Amino acid sequence: NTFLGRFRHFLDVIDPRTLFVTEERLLESVALLESFKHGILPPGVTSAQLWQAHKIKQAIIHPDTGEKILMPFRMSGFIPFGTPVVGLLLPNQTLGSTVFWQWLNQSHNACVNYSNRNASKPTEASTFVHGYAGAVTSAVSIAVSSQHASLPPRGGA
């Protein structure tokens, strides 16, 4: 209910250490949370262990679909897997490299957003396709226009 509480929650959500959780540890975490839900806990389980199990499940399992989110598209993977998009910052890019890096960035963003979407009510696939096409088109258009506008004029004068 506080800013600090929400901040700590989101630090947990993006914690890249959850990318290294094994399948076995995930299954143990899910089982522990199921036991807790049914009022049955193994002896000696602490509150901290329950919170850790919750963090692991929340980082890996989609809350609506119950399916595992692919590692590059988890919130905890956004920065580590999005880092290669640093190519956007390369100087003196060609038109082709500008288009490629903008497309790659928007594709990664779209996959992260889709993988972490609210799936509690169905959404037409065309909605996602239109959003993706709009994002790629906008990003490429802005990048190419900005690059063109910053080029020195050709010829004398």
JSON list of C-alpha atoms in Angstrom, two decimals:
[
{"chain": "A", "resi": 1, "resn": "ASN", "atom": "CA", "xyz": [0.00, 0.00, 0.00]},
{"chain": "A", "resi": 2, "resn": "THR", "atom": "CA", "xyz": [3.03, 2.28, -0.01]},
{"chain": "A", "resi": 3, "resn": "PHE", "atom": "CA", "xyz": [5.36, 3.51, -2.71]},
{"chain": "A", "resi": 4, "resn": "LEU", "atom": "CA", "xyz": [8.23, 1.58, -1.13]},
{"chain": "A", "resi": 5, "resn": "GLY", "atom": "CA", "xyz": [6.12, -1.58, -1.02]},
{"chain": "A", "resi": 6, "resn": "ARG", "atom": "CA", "xyz": [5.18, -1.28, -4.70]},
{"chain": "A", "resi": 7, "resn": "PHE", "atom": "CA", "xyz": [8.79, -0.47, -5.59]},
{"chain": "A", "resi": 8, "resn": "ARG", "atom": "CA", "xyz": [10.03, -3.59, -3.78]},
{"chain": "A", "resi": 9, "resn": "HIS", "atom": "CA", "xyz": [7.33, -5.66, -5.51]},
{"chain": "A", "resi": 10, "resn": "PHE", "atom": "CA", "xyz": [8.47, -4.54, -8.97]},
{"chain": "A", "resi": 11, "resn": "LEU", "atom": "CA", "xyz": [12.11, -5.16, -8.08]},
{"chain": "A", "resi": 12, "resn": "ASP", "atom": "CA", "xyz": [11.04, -8.73, -7.29]},
{"chain": "A", "resi": 13, "resn": "VAL", "atom": "CA", "xyz": [9.17, -9.01, -10.60]},
{"chain": "A", "resi": 14, "resn": "ILE", "atom": "CA", "xyz": [12.20, -7.94, -12.67]},
{"chain": "A", "resi": 15, "resn": "ASP", "atom": "CA", "xyz": [14.80, -9.82, -10.60]},
{"chain": "A", "resi": 16, "resn": "PRO", "atom": "CA", "xyz": [16.98, -11.54, -13.25]},
{"chain": "A", "resi": 17, "resn": "ARG", "atom": "CA", "xyz": [17.97, -14.27, -10.78]},
{"chain": "A", "resi": 18, "resn": "THR", "atom": "CA", "xyz": [14.58, -15.86, -11.45]},
{"chain": "A", "resi": 19, "resn": "LEU", "atom": "CA", "xyz": [15.85, -16.66, -14.96]},
{"chain": "A", "resi": 20, "resn": "PHE", "atom": "CA", "xyz": [18.13, -19.30, -13.42]},
{"chain": "A", "resi": 21, "resn": "VAL", "atom": "CA", "xyz": [15.42, -21.17, -11.49]},
{"chain": "A", "resi": 22, "resn": "THR", "atom": "CA", "xyz": [15.44, -24.85, -12.41]},
{"chain": "A", "resi": 23, "resn": "GLU", "atom": "CA", "xyz": [12.35, -26.75, -13.49]},
{"chain": "A", "resi": 24, "resn": "GLU", "atom": "CA", "xyz": [12.60, -28.78, -10.28]},
{"chain": "A", "resi": 25, "resn": "ARG", "atom": "CA", "xyz": [12.68, -25.62, -8.13]},
{"chain": "A", "resi": 26, "resn": "LEU", "atom": "CA", "xyz": [9.70, -24.21, -10.01]},
{"chain": "A", "resi": 27, "resn": "LEU", "atom": "CA", "xyz": [7.68, -27.39, -9.43]},
{"chain": "A", "resi": 28, "resn": "GLU", "atom": "CA", "xyz": [8.63, -27.37, -5.73]},
{"chain": "A", "resi": 29, "resn": "SER", "atom": "CA", "xyz": [7.52, -23.73, -5.45]},
{"chain": "A", "resi": 30, "resn": "VAL", "atom": "CA", "xyz": [4.19, -24.40, -7.14]},
{"chain": "A", "resi": 31, "resn": "ALA", "atom": "CA", "xyz": [3.59, -27.47, -4.94]},
{"chain": "A", "resi": 32, "resn": "LEU", "atom": "CA", "xyz": [4.42, -25.50, -1.78]},
{"chain": "A", "resi": 33, "resn": "LEU", "atom": "CA", "xyz": [1.96, -22.76, -2.76]},
{"chain": "A", "resi": 34, "resn": "GLU", "atom": "CA", "xyz": [-0.74, -25.33, -3.52]},
{"chain": "A", "resi": 35, "resn": "SER", "atom": "CA", "xyz": [-0.19, -26.91, -0.10]},
{"chain": "A", "resi": 36, "resn": "PHE", "atom": "CA", "xyz": [-0.45, -23.49, 1.52]},
{"chain": "A", "resi": 37, "resn": "LYS", "atom": "CA", "xyz": [-3.65, -22.76, -0.40]},
{"chain": "A", "resi": 38, "resn": "HIS", "atom": "CA", "xyz": [-5.17, -25.96, 1.02]},
{"chain": "A", "resi": 39, "resn": "GLY", "atom": "CA", "xyz": [-3.98, -25.16, 4.55]},
{"chain": "A", "resi": 40, "resn": "ILE", "atom": "CA", "xyz": [-1.33, -27.87, 4.62]},
{"chain": "A", "resi": 41, "resn": "LEU", "atom": "CA", "xyz": [2.32, -26.96, 5.02]},
{"chain": "A", "resi": 42, "resn": "PRO", "atom": "CA", "xyz": [5.32, -29.21, 5.55]},
{"chain": "A", "resi": 43, "resn": "PRO", "atom": "CA", "xyz": [6.88, -28.76, 9.00]},
{"chain": "A", "resi": 44, "resn": "GLY", "atom": "CA", "xyz": [9.42, -25.96, 9.27]},
{"chain": "A", "resi": 45, "resn": "VAL", "atom": "CA", "xyz": [8.31, -23.94, 6.24]},
{"chain": "A", "resi": 46, "resn": "THR", "atom": "CA", "xyz": [8.91, -20.26, 6.93]},
{"chain": "A", "resi": 47, "resn": "SER", "atom": "CA", "xyz": [7.10, -17.20, 5.71]},
{"chain": "A", "resi": 48, "resn": "ALA", "atom": "CA", "xyz": [10.25, -16.24, 3.78]},
{"chain": "A", "resi": 49, "resn": "GLN", "atom": "CA", "xyz": [10.18, -19.59, 1.94]},
{"chain": "A", "resi": 50, "resn": "LEU", "atom": "CA", "xyz": [6.54, -19.03, 1.01]},
{"chain": "A", "resi": 51, "resn": "TRP", "atom": "CA", "xyz": [7.31, -15.56, -0.32]},
{"chain": "A", "resi": 52, "resn": "GLN", "atom": "CA", "xyz": [10.27, -16.91, -2.32]},
{"chain": "A", "resi": 53, "resn": "ALA", "atom": "CA", "xyz": [8.04, -19.63, -3.82]},
{"chain": "A", "resi": 54, "resn": "HIS", "atom": "CA", "xyz": [5.47, -16.95, -4.70]},
{"chain": "A", "resi": 55, "resn": "LYS", "atom": "CA", "xyz": [8.16, -14.81, -6.33]},
{"chain": "A", "resi": 56, "resn": "ILE", "atom": "CA", "xyz": [9.39, -17.74, -8.43]},
{"chain": "A", "resi": 57, "resn": "LYS", "atom": "CA", "xyz": [5.92, -18.73, -9.57]},
{"chain": "A", "resi": 58, "resn": "GLN", "atom": "CA", "xyz": [4.95, -15.14, -10.34]},
{"chain": "A", "resi": 59, "resn": "ALA", "atom": "CA", "xyz": [8.13, -14.62, -12.41]},
{"chain": "A", "resi": 60, "resn": "ILE", "atom": "CA", "xyz": [7.72, -17.75, -14.54]},
{"chain": "A", "resi": 61, "resn": "ILE", "atom": "CA", "xyz": [4.05, -18.80, -14.71]},
{"chain": "A", "resi": 62, "resn": "HIS", "atom": "CA", "xyz": [1.46, -16.63, -16.44]},
{"chain": "A", "resi": 63, "resn": "PRO", "atom": "CA", "xyz": [-1.26, -15.87, -13.88]},
{"chain": "A", "resi": 64, "resn": "ASP", "atom": "CA", "xyz": [-4.17, -16.26, -16.34]},
{"chain": "A", "resi": 65, "resn": "THR", "atom": "CA", "xyz": [-3.04, -19.09, -18.60]},
{"chain": "A", "resi": 66, "resn": "GLY", "atom": "CA", "xyz": [-0.99, -21.07, -16.08]},
{"chain": "A", "resi": 67, "resn": "GLU", "atom": "CA", "xyz": [1.65, -21.63, -18.77]},
{"chain": "A", "resi": 68, "resn": "LYS", "atom": "CA", "xyz": [5.37, -20.97, -18.47]},
{"chain": "A", "resi": 69, "resn": "ILE", "atom": "CA", "xyz": [6.47, -17.72, -20.05]},
{"chain": "A", "resi": 70, "resn": "LEU", "atom": "CA", "xyz": [9.45, -18.16, -22.36]},
{"chain": "A", "resi": 71, "resn": "MET", "atom": "CA", "xyz": [12.61, -16.86, -20.70]},
{"chain": "A", "resi": 72, "resn": "PRO", "atom": "CA", "xyz": [13.35, -13.95, -23.11]},
{"chain": "A", "resi": 73, "resn": "PHE", "atom": "CA", "xyz": [9.80, -12.65, -22.70]},
{"chain": "A", "resi": 74, "resn": "ARG", "atom": "CA", "xyz": [9.52, -12.72, -18.90]},
{"chain": "A", "resi": 75, "resn": "MET", "atom": "CA", "xyz": [9.60, -9.38, -17.14]},
{"chain": "A", "resi": 76, "resn": "SER", "atom": "CA", "xyz": [12.79, -10.55, -15.41]},
{"chain": "A", "resi": 77, "resn": "GLY", "atom": "CA", "xyz": [14.32, -11.16, -18.85]},
{"chain": "A", "resi": 78, "resn": "PHE", "atom": "CA", "xyz": [13.37, -7.82, -20.38]},
{"chain": "A", "resi": 79, "resn": "ILE", "atom": "CA", "xyz": [16.72, -6.13, -19.72]},
{"chain": "A", "resi": 80, "resn": "PRO", "atom": "CA", "xyz": [19.11, -9.08, -20.20]},
{"chain": "A", "resi": 81, "resn": "PHE", "atom": "CA", "xyz": [17.44, -10.19, -23.43]},
{"chain": "A", "resi": 82, "resn": "GLY", "atom": "CA", "xyz": [16.72, -6.66, -24.61]},
{"chain": "A", "resi": 83, "resn": "THR", "atom": "CA", "xyz": [20.34, -5.53, -24.25]},
{"chain": "A", "resi": 84, "resn": "PRO", "atom": "CA", "xyz": [21.39, -6.63, -27.75]},
{"chain": "A", "resi": 85, "resn": "VAL", "atom": "CA", "xyz": [19.04, -3.97, -29.05]},
{"chain": "A", "resi": 86, "resn": "VAL", "atom": "CA", "xyz": [21.80, -1.52, -28.10]},
{"chain": "A", "resi": 87, "resn": "GLY", "atom": "CA", "xyz": [22.48, -1.66, -31.84]},
{"chain": "A", "resi": 88, "resn": "LEU", "atom": "CA", "xyz": [19.88, 1.13, -32.00]},
{"chain": "A", "resi": 89, "resn": "LEU", "atom": "CA", "xyz": [22.57, 3.43, -30.66]},
{"chain": "A", "resi": 90, "resn": "LEU", "atom": "CA", "xyz": [25.25, 2.67, -33.22]},
{"chain": "A", "resi": 91, "resn": "PRO", "atom": "CA", "xyz": [26.44, 5.80, -35.04]},
{"chain": "A", "resi": 92, "resn": "ASN", "atom": "CA", "xyz": [26.24, 6.27, -38.80]},
{"chain": "A", "resi": 93, "resn": "GLN", "atom": "CA", "xyz": [23.76, 3.48, -39.44]},
{"chain": "A", "resi": 94, "resn": "THR", "atom": "CA", "xyz": [22.61, 2.58, -42.92]},
{"chain": "A", "resi": 95, "resn": "LEU", "atom": "CA", "xyz": [18.94, 2.58, -43.78]},
{"chain": "A", "resi": 96, "resn": "GLY", "atom": "CA", "xyz": [18.92, -1.22, -43.59]},
{"chain": "A", "resi": 97, "resn": "SER", "atom": "CA", "xyz": [20.54, -1.36, -40.14]},
{"chain": "A", "resi": 98, "resn": "THR", "atom": "CA", "xyz": [18.18, 1.32, -38.81]},
{"chain": "A", "resi": 99, "resn": "VAL", "atom": "CA", "xyz": [15.16, -0.63, -40.01]},
{"chain": "A", "resi": 100, "resn": "PHE", "atom": "CA", "xyz": [16.57, -3.91, -38.64]},
{"chain": "A", "resi": 101, "resn": "TRP", "atom": "CA", "xyz": [17.33, -2.59, -35.15]},
{"chain": "A", "resi": 102, "resn": "GLN", "atom": "CA", "xyz": [13.97, -0.81, -34.88]},
{"chain": "A", "resi": 103, "resn": "TRP", "atom": "CA", "xyz": [12.16, -3.95, -36.02]},
{"chain": "A", "resi": 104, "resn": "LEU", "atom": "CA", "xyz": [14.14, -6.11, -33.55]},
{"chain": "A", "resi": 105, "resn": "ASN", "atom": "CA", "xyz": [13.40, -3.75, -30.66]},
{"chain": "A", "resi": 106, "resn": "GLN", "atom": "CA", "xyz": [9.68, -3.54, -31.41]},
{"chain": "A", "resi": 107, "resn": "SER", "atom": "CA", "xyz": [9.47, -7.31, -31.96]},
{"chain": "A", "resi": 108, "resn": "HIS", "atom": "CA", "xyz": [11.04, -7.98, -28.57]},
{"chain": "A", "resi": 109, "resn": "ASN", "atom": "CA", "xyz": [8.75, -5.43, -26.91]},
{"chain": "A", "resi": 110, "resn": "ALA", "atom": "CA", "xyz": [5.71, -6.96, -28.58]},
{"chain": "A", "resi": 111, "resn": "CYS", "atom": "CA", "xyz": [6.65, -10.47, -27.47]},
{"chain": "A", "resi": 112, "resn": "VAL", "atom": "CA", "xyz": [7.19, -9.31, -23.87]},
{"chain": "A", "resi": 113, "resn": "ASN", "atom": "CA", "xyz": [3.86, -7.47, -23.87]},
{"chain": "A", "resi": 114, "resn": "TYR", "atom": "CA", "xyz": [2.01, -10.40, -25.43]},
{"chain": "A", "resi": 115, "resn": "SER", "atom": "CA", "xyz": [3.57, -12.96, -23.09]},
{"chain": "A", "resi": 116, "resn": "ASN", "atom": "CA", "xyz": [2.63, -10.88, -20.03]},
{"chain": "A", "resi": 117, "resn": "ARG", "atom": "CA", "xyz": [-0.79, -9.74, -21.27]},
{"chain": "A", "resi": 118, "resn": "ASN", "atom": "CA", "xyz": [-4.02, -9.90, -19.34]},
{"chain": "A", "resi": 119, "resn": "ALA", "atom": "CA", "xyz": [-5.35, -13.16, -20.76]},
{"chain": "A", "resi": 120, "resn": "SER", "atom": "CA", "xyz": [-8.42, -13.34, -18.55]},
{"chain": "A", "resi": 121, "resn": "LYS", "atom": "CA", "xyz": [-10.60, -12.42, -21.52]},
{"chain": "A", "resi": 122, "resn": "PRO", "atom": "CA", "xyz": [-9.91, -13.42, -25.12]},
{"chain": "A", "resi": 123, "resn": "THR", "atom": "CA", "xyz": [-8.50, -10.88, -27.55]},
{"chain": "A", "resi": 124, "resn": "GLU", "atom": "CA", "xyz": [-8.59, -11.27, -31.32]},
{"chain": "A", "resi": 125, "resn": "ALA", "atom": "CA", "xyz": [-5.20, -12.05, -32.87]},
{"chain": "A", "resi": 126, "resn": "SER", "atom": "CA", "xyz": [-5.79, -9.22, -35.34]},
{"chain": "A", "resi": 127, "resn": "THR", "atom": "CA", "xyz": [-5.68, -6.74, -32.45]},
{"chain": "A", "resi": 128, "resn": "PHE", "atom": "CA", "xyz": [-2.15, -7.86, -31.60]},
{"chain": "A", "resi": 129, "resn": "VAL", "atom": "CA", "xyz": [-1.09, -7.90, -35.26]},
{"chain": "A", "resi": 130, "resn": "HIS", "atom": "CA", "xyz": [-2.40, -4.36, -35.85]},
{"chain": "A", "resi": 131, "resn": "GLY", "atom": "CA", "xyz": [-0.65, -3.11, -32.69]},
{"chain": "A", "resi": 132, "resn": "TYR", "atom": "CA", "xyz": [2.61, -4.76, -33.71]},
{"chain": "A", "resi": 133, "resn": "ALA", "atom": "CA", "xyz": [2.43, -3.40, -37.27]},
{"chain": "A", "resi": 134, "resn": "GLY", "atom": "CA", "xyz": [1.67, 0.08, -35.94]},
{"chain": "A", "resi": 135, "resn": "ALA", "atom": "CA", "xyz": [4.55, -0.04, -33.46]},
{"chain": "A", "resi": 136, "resn": "VAL", "atom": "CA", "xyz": [7.07, -1.23, -36.04]},
{"chain": "A", "resi": 137, "resn": "THR", "atom": "CA", "xyz": [5.87, 1.25, -38.66]},
{"chain": "A", "resi": 138, "resn": "SER", "atom": "CA", "xyz": [5.96, 4.16, -36.19]},
{"chain": "A", "resi": 139, "resn": "ALA", "atom": "CA", "xyz": [9.39, 3.27, -34.80]},
{"chain": "A", "resi": 140, "resn": "VAL", "atom": "CA", "xyz": [10.95, 2.79, -38.23]},
{"chain": "A", "resi": 141, "resn": "SER", "atom": "CA", "xyz": [9.34, 5.96, -39.61]},
{"chain": "A", "resi": 142, "resn": "ILE", "atom": "CA", "xyz": [10.49, 8.10, -36.71]},
{"chain": "A", "resi": 143, "resn": "ALA", "atom": "CA", "xyz": [14.02, 6.65, -36.71]},
{"chain": "A", "resi": 144, "resn": "VAL", "atom": "CA", "xyz": [14.48, 7.02, -40.48]},
{"chain": "A", "resi": 145, "resn": "SER", "atom": "CA", "xyz": [12.97, 10.53, -40.48]},
{"chain": "A", "resi": 146, "resn": "SER", "atom": "CA", "xyz": [15.17, 11.61, -37.57]},
{"chain": "A", "resi": 147, "resn": "GLN", "atom": "CA", "xyz": [18.25, 10.13, -39.19]},
{"chain": "A", "resi": 148, "resn": "HIS", "atom": "CA", "xyz": [17.45, 11.85, -42.49]},
{"chain": "A", "resi": 149, "resn": "ALA", "atom": "CA", "xyz": [16.78, 15.19, -40.78]},
{"chain": "A", "resi": 150, "resn": "SER", "atom": "CA", "xyz": [20.11, 15.09, -38.96]},
{"chain": "A", "resi": 151, "resn": "LEU", "atom": "CA", "xyz": [22.19, 14.49, -42.12]},
{"chain": "A", "resi": 152, "resn": "PRO", "atom": "CA", "xyz": [24.13, 17.47, -43.43]},
{"chain": "A", "resi": 153, "resn": "PRO", "atom": "CA", "xyz": [22.74, 18.89, -46.68]},
{"chain": "A", "resi": 154, "resn": "ARG", "atom": "CA", "xyz": [24.28, 17.58, -49.91]},
{"chain": "A", "resi": 155, "resn": "GLY", "atom": "CA", "xyz": [26.08, 19.78, -52.35]},
{"chain": "A", "resi": 156, "resn": "GLY", "atom": "CA", "xyz": [27.55, 23.22, -51.89]},
{"chain": "A", "resi": 157, "resn": "ALA", "atom": "CA", "xyz": [26.11, 26.18, -50.02]}
]
